[in-house]
mmCIF file of C-alpha atoms and ligand atoms in Angstrom:
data_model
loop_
_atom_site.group_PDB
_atom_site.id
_atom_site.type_symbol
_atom_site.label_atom_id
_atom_site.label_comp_id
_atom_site.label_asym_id
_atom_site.label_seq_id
_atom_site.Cartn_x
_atom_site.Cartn_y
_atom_site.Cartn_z
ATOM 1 C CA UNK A 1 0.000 0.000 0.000
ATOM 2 C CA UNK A 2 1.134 3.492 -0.908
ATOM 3 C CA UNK A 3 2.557 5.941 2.263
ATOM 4 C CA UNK A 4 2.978 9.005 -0.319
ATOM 5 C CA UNK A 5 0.317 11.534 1.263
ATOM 6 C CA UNK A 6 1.626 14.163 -0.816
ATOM 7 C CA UNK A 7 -0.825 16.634 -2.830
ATOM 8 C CA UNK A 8 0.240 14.969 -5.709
ATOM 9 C CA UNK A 9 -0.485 11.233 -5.069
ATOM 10 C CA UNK A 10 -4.090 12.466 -3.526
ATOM 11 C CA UNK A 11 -4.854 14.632 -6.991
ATOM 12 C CA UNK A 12 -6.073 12.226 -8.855
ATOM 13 C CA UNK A 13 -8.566 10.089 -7.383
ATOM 14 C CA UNK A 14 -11.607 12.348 -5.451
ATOM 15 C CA UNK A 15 -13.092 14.078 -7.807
ATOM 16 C CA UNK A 16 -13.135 17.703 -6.717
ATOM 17 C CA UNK A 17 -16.654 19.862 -5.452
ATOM 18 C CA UNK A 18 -17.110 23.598 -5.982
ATOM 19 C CA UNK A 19 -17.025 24.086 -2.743
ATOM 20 C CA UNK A 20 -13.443 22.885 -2.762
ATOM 21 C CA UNK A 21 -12.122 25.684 -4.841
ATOM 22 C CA UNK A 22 -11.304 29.378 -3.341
ATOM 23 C CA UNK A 23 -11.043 32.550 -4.733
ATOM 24 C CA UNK A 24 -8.161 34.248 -3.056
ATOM 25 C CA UNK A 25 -8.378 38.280 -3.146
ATOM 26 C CA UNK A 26 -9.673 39.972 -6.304
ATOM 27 C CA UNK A 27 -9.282 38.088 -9.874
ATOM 28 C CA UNK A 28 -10.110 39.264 -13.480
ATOM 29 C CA UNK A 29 -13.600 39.981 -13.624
ATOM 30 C CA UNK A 30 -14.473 37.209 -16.050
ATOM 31 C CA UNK A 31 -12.775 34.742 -14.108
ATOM 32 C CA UNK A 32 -14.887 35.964 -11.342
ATOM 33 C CA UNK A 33 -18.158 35.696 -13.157
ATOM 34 C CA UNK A 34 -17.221 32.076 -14.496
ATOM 35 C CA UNK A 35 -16.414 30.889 -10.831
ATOM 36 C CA UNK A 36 -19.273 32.053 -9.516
ATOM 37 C CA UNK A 37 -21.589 31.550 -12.489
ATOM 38 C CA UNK A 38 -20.327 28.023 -13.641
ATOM 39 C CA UNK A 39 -19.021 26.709 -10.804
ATOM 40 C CA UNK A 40 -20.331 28.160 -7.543
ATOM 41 C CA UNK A 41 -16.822 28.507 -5.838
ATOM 42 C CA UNK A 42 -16.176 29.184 -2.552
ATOM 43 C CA UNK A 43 -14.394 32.854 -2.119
ATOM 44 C CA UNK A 44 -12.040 34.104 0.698
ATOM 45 C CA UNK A 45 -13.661 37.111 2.724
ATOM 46 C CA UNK A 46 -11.519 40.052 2.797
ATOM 47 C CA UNK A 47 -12.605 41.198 6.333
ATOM 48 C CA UNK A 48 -10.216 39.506 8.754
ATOM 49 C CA UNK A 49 -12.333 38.246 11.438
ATOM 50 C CA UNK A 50 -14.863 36.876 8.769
ATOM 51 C CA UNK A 51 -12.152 35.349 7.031
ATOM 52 C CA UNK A 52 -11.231 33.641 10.120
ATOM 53 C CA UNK A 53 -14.218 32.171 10.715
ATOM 54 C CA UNK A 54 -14.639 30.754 7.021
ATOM 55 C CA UNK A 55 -11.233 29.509 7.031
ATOM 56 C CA UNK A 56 -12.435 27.233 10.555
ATOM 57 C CA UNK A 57 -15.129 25.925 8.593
ATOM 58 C CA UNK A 58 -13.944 25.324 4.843
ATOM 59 C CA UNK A 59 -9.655 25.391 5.396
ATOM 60 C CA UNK A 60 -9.696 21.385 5.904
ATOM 61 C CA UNK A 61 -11.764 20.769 2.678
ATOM 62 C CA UNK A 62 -10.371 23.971 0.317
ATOM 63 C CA UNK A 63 -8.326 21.601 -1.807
ATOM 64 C CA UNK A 64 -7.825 24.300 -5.149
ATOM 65 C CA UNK A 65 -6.988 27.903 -5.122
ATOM 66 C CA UNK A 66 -7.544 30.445 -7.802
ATOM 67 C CA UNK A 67 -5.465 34.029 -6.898
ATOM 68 C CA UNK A 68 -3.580 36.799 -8.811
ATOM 69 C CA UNK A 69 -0.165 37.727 -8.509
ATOM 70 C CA UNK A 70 -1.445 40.559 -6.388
ATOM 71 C CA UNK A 71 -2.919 38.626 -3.943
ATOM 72 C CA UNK A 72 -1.740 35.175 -3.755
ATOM 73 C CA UNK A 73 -1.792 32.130 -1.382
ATOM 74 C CA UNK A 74 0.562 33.262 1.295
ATOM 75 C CA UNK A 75 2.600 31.498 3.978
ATOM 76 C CA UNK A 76 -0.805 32.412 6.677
ATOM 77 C CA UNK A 77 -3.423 30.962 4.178
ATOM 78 C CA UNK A 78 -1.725 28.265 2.803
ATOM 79 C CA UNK A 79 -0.662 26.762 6.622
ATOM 80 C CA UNK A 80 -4.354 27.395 7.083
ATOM 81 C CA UNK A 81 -5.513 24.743 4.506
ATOM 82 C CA UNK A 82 -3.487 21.432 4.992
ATOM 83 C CA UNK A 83 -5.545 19.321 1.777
ATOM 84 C CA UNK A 84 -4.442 22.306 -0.424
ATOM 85 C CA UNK A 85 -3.437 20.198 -3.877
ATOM 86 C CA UNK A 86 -3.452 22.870 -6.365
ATOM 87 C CA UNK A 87 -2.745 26.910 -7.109
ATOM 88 C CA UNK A 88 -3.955 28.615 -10.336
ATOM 89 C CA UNK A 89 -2.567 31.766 -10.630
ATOM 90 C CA UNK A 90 -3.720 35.112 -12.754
ATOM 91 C CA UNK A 91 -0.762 36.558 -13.993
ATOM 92 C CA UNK A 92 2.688 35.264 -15.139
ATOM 93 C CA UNK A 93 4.337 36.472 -11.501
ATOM 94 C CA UNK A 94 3.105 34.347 -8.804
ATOM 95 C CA UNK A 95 5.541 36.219 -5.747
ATOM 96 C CA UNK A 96 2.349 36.877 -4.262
ATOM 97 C CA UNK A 97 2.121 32.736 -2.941
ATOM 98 C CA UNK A 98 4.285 31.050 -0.865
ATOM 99 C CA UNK A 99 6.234 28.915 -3.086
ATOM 100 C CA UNK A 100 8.775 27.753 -0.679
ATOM 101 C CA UNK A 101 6.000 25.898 0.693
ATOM 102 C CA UNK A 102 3.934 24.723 -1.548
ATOM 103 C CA UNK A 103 7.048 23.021 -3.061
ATOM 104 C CA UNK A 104 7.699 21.540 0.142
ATOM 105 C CA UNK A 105 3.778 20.261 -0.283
ATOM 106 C CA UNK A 106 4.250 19.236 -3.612
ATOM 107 C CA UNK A 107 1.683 21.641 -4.549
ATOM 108 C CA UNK A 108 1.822 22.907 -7.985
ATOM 109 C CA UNK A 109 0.863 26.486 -9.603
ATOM 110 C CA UNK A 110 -0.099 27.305 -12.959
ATOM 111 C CA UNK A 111 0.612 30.483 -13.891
ATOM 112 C CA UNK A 112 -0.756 32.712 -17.219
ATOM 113 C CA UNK A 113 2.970 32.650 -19.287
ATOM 114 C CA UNK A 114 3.379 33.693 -22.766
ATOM 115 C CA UNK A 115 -0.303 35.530 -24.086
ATOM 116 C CA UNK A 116 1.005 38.216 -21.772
ATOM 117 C CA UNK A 117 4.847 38.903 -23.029
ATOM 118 C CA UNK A 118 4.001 41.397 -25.893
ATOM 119 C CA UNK A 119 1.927 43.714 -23.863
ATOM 120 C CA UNK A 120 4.363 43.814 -21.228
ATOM 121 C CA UNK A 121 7.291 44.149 -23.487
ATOM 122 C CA UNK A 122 5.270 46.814 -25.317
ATOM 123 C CA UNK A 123 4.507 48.964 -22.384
ATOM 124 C CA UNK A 124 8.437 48.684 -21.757
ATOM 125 C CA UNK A 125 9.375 49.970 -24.191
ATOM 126 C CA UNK A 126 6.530 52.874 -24.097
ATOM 127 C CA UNK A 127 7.913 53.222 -20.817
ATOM 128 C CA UNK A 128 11.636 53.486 -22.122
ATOM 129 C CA UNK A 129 10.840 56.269 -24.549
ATOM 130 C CA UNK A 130 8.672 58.240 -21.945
ATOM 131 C CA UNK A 131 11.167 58.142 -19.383
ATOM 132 C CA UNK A 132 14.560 59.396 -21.887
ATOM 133 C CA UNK A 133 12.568 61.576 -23.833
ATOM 134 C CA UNK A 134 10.649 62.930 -21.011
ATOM 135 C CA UNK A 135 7.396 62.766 -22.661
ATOM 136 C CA UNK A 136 5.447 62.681 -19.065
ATOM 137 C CA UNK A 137 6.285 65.965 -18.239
ATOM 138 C CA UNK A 138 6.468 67.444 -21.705
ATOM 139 C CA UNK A 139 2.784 66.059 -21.732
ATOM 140 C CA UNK A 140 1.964 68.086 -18.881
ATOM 141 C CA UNK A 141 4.197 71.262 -19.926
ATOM 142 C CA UNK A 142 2.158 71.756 -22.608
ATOM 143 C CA UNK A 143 -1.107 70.956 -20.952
ATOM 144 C CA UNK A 144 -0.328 73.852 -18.306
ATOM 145 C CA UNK A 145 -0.081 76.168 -20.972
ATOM 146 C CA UNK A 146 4.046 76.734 -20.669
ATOM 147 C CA UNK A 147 4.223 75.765 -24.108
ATOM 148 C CA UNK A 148 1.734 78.254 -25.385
ATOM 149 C CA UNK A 149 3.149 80.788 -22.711
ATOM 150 C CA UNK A 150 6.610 80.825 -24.745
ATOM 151 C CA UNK A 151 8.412 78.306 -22.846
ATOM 152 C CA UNK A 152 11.139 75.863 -24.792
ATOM 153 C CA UNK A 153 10.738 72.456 -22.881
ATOM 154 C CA UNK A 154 14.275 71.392 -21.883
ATOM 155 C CA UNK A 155 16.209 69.122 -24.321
ATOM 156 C CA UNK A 156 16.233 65.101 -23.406
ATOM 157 C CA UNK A 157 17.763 61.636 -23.959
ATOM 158 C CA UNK A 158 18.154 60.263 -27.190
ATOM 159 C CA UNK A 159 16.697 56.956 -27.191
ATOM 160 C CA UNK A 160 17.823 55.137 -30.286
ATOM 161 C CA UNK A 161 21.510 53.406 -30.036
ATOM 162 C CA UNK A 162 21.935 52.850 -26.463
ATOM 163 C CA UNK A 163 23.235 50.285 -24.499
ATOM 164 C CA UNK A 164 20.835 48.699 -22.507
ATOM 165 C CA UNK A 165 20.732 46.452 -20.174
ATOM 166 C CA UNK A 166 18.117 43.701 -19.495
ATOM 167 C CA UNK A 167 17.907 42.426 -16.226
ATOM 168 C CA UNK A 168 16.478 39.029 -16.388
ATOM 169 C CA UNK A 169 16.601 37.757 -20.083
ATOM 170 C CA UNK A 170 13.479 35.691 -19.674
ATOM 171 C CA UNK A 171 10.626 35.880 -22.181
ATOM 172 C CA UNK A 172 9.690 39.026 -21.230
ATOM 173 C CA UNK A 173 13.405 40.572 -21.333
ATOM 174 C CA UNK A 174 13.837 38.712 -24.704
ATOM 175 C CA UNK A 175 10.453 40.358 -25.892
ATOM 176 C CA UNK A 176 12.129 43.826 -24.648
ATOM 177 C CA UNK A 177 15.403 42.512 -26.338
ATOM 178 C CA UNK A 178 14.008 42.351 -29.535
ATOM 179 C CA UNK A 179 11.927 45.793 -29.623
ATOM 180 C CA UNK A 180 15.213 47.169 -28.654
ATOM 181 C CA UNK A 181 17.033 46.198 -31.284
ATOM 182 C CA UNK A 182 14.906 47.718 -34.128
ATOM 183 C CA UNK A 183 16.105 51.010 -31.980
ATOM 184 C CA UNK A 184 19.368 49.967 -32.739
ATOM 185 C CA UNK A 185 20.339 49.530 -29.184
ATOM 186 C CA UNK A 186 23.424 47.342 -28.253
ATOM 187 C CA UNK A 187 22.107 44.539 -25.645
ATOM 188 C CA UNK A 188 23.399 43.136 -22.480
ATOM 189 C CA UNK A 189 22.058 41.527 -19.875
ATOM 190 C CA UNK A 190 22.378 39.687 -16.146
ATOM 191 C CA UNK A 191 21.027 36.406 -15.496
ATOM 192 C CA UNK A 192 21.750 33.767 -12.582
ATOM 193 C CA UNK A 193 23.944 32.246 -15.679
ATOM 194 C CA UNK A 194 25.040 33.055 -19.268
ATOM 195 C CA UNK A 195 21.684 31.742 -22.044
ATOM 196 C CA UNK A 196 23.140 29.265 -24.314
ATOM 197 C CA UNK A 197 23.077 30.603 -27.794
ATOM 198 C CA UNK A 198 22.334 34.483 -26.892
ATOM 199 C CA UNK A 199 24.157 37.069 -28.936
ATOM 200 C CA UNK A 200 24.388 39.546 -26.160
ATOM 201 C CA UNK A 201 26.618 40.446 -24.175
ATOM 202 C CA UNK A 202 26.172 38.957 -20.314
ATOM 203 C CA UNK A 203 27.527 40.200 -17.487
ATOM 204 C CA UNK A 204 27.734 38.539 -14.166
ATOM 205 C CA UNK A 205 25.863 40.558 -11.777
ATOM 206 C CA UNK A 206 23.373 43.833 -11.688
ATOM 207 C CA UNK A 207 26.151 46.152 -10.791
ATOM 208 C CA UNK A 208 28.719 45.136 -13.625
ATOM 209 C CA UNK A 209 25.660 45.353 -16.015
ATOM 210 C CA UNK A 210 24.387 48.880 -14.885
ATOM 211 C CA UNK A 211 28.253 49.756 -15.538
ATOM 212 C CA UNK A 212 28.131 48.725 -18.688
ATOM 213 C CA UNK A 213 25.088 50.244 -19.949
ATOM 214 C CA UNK A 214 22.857 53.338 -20.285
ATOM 215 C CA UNK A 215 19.577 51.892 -19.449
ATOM 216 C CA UNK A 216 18.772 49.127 -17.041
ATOM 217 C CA UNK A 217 15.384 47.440 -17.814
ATOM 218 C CA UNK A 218 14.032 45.253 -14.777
ATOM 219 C CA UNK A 219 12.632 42.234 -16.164
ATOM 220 C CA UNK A 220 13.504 39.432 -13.488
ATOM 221 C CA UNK A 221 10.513 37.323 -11.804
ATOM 222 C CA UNK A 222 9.962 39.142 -7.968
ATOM 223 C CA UNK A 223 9.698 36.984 -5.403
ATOM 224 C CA UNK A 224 13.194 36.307 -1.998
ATOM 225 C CA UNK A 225 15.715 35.722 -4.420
ATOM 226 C CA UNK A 226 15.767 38.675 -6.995
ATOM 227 C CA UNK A 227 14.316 41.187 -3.703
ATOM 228 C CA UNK A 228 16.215 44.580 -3.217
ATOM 229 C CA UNK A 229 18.512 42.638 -6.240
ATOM 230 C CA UNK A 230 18.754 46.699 -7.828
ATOM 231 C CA UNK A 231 20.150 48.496 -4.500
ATOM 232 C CA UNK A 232 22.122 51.607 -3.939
ATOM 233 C CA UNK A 233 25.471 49.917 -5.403
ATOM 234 C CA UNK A 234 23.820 49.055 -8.221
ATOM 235 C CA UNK A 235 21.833 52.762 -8.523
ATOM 236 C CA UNK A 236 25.362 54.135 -8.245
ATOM 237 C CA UNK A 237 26.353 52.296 -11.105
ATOM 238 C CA UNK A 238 23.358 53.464 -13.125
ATOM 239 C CA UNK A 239 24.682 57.062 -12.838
ATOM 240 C CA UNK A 240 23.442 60.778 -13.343
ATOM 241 C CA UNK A 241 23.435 60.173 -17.289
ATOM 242 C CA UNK A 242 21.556 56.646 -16.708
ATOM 243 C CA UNK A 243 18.166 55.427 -16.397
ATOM 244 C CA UNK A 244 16.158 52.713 -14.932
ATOM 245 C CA UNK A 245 13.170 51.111 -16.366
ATOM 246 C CA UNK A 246 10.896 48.546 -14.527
ATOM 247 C CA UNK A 247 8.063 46.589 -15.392
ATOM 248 C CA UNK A 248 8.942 43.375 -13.562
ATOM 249 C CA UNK A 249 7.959 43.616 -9.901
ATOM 250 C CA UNK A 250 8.918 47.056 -7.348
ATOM 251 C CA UNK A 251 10.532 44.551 -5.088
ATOM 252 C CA UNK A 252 13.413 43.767 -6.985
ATOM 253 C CA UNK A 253 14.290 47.624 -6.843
ATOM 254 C CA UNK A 254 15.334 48.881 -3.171
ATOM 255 C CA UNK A 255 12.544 51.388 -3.218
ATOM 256 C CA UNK A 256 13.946 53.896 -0.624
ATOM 257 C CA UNK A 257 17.312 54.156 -2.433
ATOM 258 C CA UNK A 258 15.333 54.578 -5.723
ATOM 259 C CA UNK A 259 13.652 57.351 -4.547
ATOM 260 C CA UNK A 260 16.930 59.191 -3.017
ATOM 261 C CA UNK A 261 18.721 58.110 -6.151
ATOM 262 C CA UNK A 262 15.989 60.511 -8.621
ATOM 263 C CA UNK A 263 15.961 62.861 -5.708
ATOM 264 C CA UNK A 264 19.274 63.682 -5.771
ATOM 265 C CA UNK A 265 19.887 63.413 -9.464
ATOM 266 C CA UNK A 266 22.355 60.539 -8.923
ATOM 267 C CA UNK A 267 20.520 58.643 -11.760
ATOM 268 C CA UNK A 268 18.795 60.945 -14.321
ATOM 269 C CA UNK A 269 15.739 59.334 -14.322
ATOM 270 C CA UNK A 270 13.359 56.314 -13.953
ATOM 271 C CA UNK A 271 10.180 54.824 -15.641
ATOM 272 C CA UNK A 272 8.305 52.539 -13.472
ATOM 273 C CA UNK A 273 5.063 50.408 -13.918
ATOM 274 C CA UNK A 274 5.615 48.601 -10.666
ATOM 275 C CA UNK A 275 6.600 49.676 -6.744
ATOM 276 C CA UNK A 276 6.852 47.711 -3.174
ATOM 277 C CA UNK A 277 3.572 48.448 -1.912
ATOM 278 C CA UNK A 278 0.778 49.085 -4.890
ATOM 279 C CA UNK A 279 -1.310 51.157 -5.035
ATOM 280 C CA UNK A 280 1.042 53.218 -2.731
ATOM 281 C CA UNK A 281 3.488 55.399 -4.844
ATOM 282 C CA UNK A 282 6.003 57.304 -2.735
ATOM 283 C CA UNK A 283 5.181 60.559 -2.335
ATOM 284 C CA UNK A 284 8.984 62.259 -2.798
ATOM 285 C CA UNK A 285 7.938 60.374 -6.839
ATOM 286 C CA UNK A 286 4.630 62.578 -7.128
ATOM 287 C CA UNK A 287 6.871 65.533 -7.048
ATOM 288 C CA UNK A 288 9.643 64.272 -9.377
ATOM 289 C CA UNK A 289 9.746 64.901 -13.349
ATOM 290 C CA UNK A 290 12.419 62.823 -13.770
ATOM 291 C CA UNK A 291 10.385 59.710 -13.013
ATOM 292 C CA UNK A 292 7.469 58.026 -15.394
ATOM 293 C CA UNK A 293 4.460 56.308 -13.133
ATOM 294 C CA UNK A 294 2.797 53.804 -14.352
ATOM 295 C CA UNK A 295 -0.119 51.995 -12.446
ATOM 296 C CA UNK A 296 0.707 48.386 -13.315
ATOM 297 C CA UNK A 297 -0.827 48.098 -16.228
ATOM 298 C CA UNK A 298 1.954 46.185 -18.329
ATOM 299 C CA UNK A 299 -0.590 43.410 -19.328
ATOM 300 C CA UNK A 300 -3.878 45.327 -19.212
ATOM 301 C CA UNK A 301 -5.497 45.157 -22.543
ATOM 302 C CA UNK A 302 -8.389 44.032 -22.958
ATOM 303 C CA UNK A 303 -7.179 40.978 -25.669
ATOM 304 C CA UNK A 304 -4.370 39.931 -22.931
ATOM 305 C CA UNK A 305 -6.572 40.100 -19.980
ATOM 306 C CA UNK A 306 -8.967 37.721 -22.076
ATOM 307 C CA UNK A 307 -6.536 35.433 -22.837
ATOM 308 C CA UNK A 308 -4.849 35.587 -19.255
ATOM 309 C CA UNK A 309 -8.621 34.575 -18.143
ATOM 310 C CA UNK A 310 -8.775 31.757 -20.695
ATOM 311 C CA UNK A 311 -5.432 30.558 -19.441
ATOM 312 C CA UNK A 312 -6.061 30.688 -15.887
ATOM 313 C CA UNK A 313 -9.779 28.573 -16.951
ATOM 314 C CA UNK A 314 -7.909 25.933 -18.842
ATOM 315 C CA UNK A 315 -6.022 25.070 -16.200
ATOM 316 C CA UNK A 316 -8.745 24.813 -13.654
ATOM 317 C CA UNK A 317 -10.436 22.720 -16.388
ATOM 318 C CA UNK A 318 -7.770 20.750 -16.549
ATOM 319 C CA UNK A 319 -7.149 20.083 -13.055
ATOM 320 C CA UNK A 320 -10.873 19.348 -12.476
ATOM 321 C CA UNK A 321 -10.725 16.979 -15.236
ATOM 322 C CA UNK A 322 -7.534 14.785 -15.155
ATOM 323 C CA UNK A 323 -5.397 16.552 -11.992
ATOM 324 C CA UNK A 324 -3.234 18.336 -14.213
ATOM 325 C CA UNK A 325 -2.286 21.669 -14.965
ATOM 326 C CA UNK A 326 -1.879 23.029 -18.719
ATOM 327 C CA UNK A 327 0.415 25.631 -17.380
ATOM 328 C CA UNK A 328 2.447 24.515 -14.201
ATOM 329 C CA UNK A 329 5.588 26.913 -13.034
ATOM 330 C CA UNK A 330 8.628 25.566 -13.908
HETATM 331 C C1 8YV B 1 -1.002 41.412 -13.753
HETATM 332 C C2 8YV B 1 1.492 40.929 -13.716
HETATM 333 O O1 8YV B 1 -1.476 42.709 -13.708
HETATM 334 O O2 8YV B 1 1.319 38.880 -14.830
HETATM 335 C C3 8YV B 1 1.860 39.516 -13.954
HETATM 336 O O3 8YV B 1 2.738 39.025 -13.241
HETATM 337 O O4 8YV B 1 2.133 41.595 -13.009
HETATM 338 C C4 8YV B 1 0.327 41.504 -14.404
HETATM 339 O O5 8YV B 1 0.206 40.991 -15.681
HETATM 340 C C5 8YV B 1 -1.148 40.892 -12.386
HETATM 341 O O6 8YV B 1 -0.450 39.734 -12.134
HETATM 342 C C6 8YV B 1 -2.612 40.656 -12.121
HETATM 343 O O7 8YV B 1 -2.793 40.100 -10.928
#
């Protein structure tokens, strides 16, 4: 007789009840509709002391969870359902969940990979040309009427032919890669190690790539081991004529020394779709014209978003039919 009683040997054999499955925090609004709708899910109250109380009653039977990457199954939650088997997450970052432990569990996540990598890599590079050519605030000179008043707005960046580098070659920093290039930018990037059969250049860590370029794009997955991985060494090595761009996750930038770093002038500027603590931008940012703010919306279209939803259904599909997930992490 079998001993394994991990969440993988118990996937396939009891079929699973919509009152198994949990909505963690707010998803897309048409996976929302089709879990309530279709299925009749289960969904995680936001108000603590409710939540407690619904965790008592449905933790020990909650075998599948369905979160974002903004709200995921975190160390709390996930110690609070021990028959936990499966995580489908909305969005290709998953930092939001525990994934220390559910690998420990055996648990696996899905995540939405791939229908998402032009939009992001799009609103990259939107965010690259906003942030050298200071097209934010040029927006808003002429919208206050300095323009029009007989002002000259101040000369910027040239964009095309710089060296740039990409700070987690995955397929989004490829995606970014590419785009680049048709800007006639020289690439280089920093990964854990060197991609086999990539034609630019690598460098070994963050710092010795922000020395080595004019624009460092943030592209790495969050989550412990890229956190605070751009700090104030790093920053330093960006320089007053050098820029960062990130649409990867705000913890993988040391916020605080960020913000001192545009403050100061010691980098010339920054273009960010992501921070630590969304929705909160700091405030010292609000002020700054050296700094693009985005409000996470690297994947928002409306034809992504649809096909994030259809990947994130799939896999509960999937898992409901056979115990398998279409898109598992790694
Ligand atoms: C989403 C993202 O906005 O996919 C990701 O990792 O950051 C975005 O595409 C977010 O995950 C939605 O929860």
């Amino acid at each position: 007789m079998s001993t394994d009683t991990s969440a993988s040997a118990r996937r396939n054999t009891n079929p699973i009840s919509a009152r198994q499955i949990v909505r963690v925090g707010p998803v897309n609004p048409t996976v929302t509709r089709v879990l309530a709708e279709d299925y009749g899910t289960l969904v995680l109250p936001g108000d603590p002391a409710e939540r407690q109380a619904f965790l008592s009653e449905h933790g020990p039977t909650i075998r599948l969870a369905v979160c974002s990457g903004k709200i995921g199954v975190d160390t709390a939650l996930m110690g609070q359902l021990p028959n936990l088997e499966a995580i489908i997450n909305f969005g290709v970052g998953y930092d939001a969940t525990d994934v220390a432990q559910a690998a420990e569990r055996g648990i696996p996540i899905s995540n939405t990979p791939d229908v998402l990598t032009d939009c992001v890599a799009d609103t990259a590079l939107g965010l690259y040309l906003m942030t050298l050519r200071s097209l934010g605030a040029a927006e808003r000179f002429v919208r206050r009427g300095s323009w029009a008043g007989g002002e000259n707005f101040a000369l910027t960046t040239r964009a095309s032919g710089k060296k740039v580098g990409i700070l987690g070659l995955g397929r989004i920093g490829q995606a970014i890669a590419t785009r680049l290039e048709a800007f006639g930018c020289d690439i280089h990037y920093h990964n854990r190690n060197a991609k086999p059969g990539v034609s630019y250049t690598y460098h070994p860590s963050a710092a010795e790539l922000a020395a080595h370029t004019d624009v460092l794009v943030i592209a790495a997955a969050g989550g412990p081991e890229s956190a605070g991985l751009v700090d104030a060494t790093v920053l330093r090595n960006v320089g007053p004529e050098g820029f960062v761009v990130n649409i990867a996750r705000g913890s993988v930038i040391d916020e605080p020394a960020l913000v001192a770093a545009l403050a100061s002038n010691t980098i010339a500027g920054a273009g960010l779709d992501v921070f630590a603590h969304e929705p909160q931008v700091p405030a010292d940012l609000l002020e700054l014209d050296n700094v693009v703010l985005l409000p996470h919306l690297g994947s928002g279209t409306r034809e992504t978003r649809a096909d994030m939803a259809n990947v994130v259904l799939e896999n509960l599909r999937s898992y409901l039919k056979d115990g398998t997930l279409i898109t598992p992490v790694s």
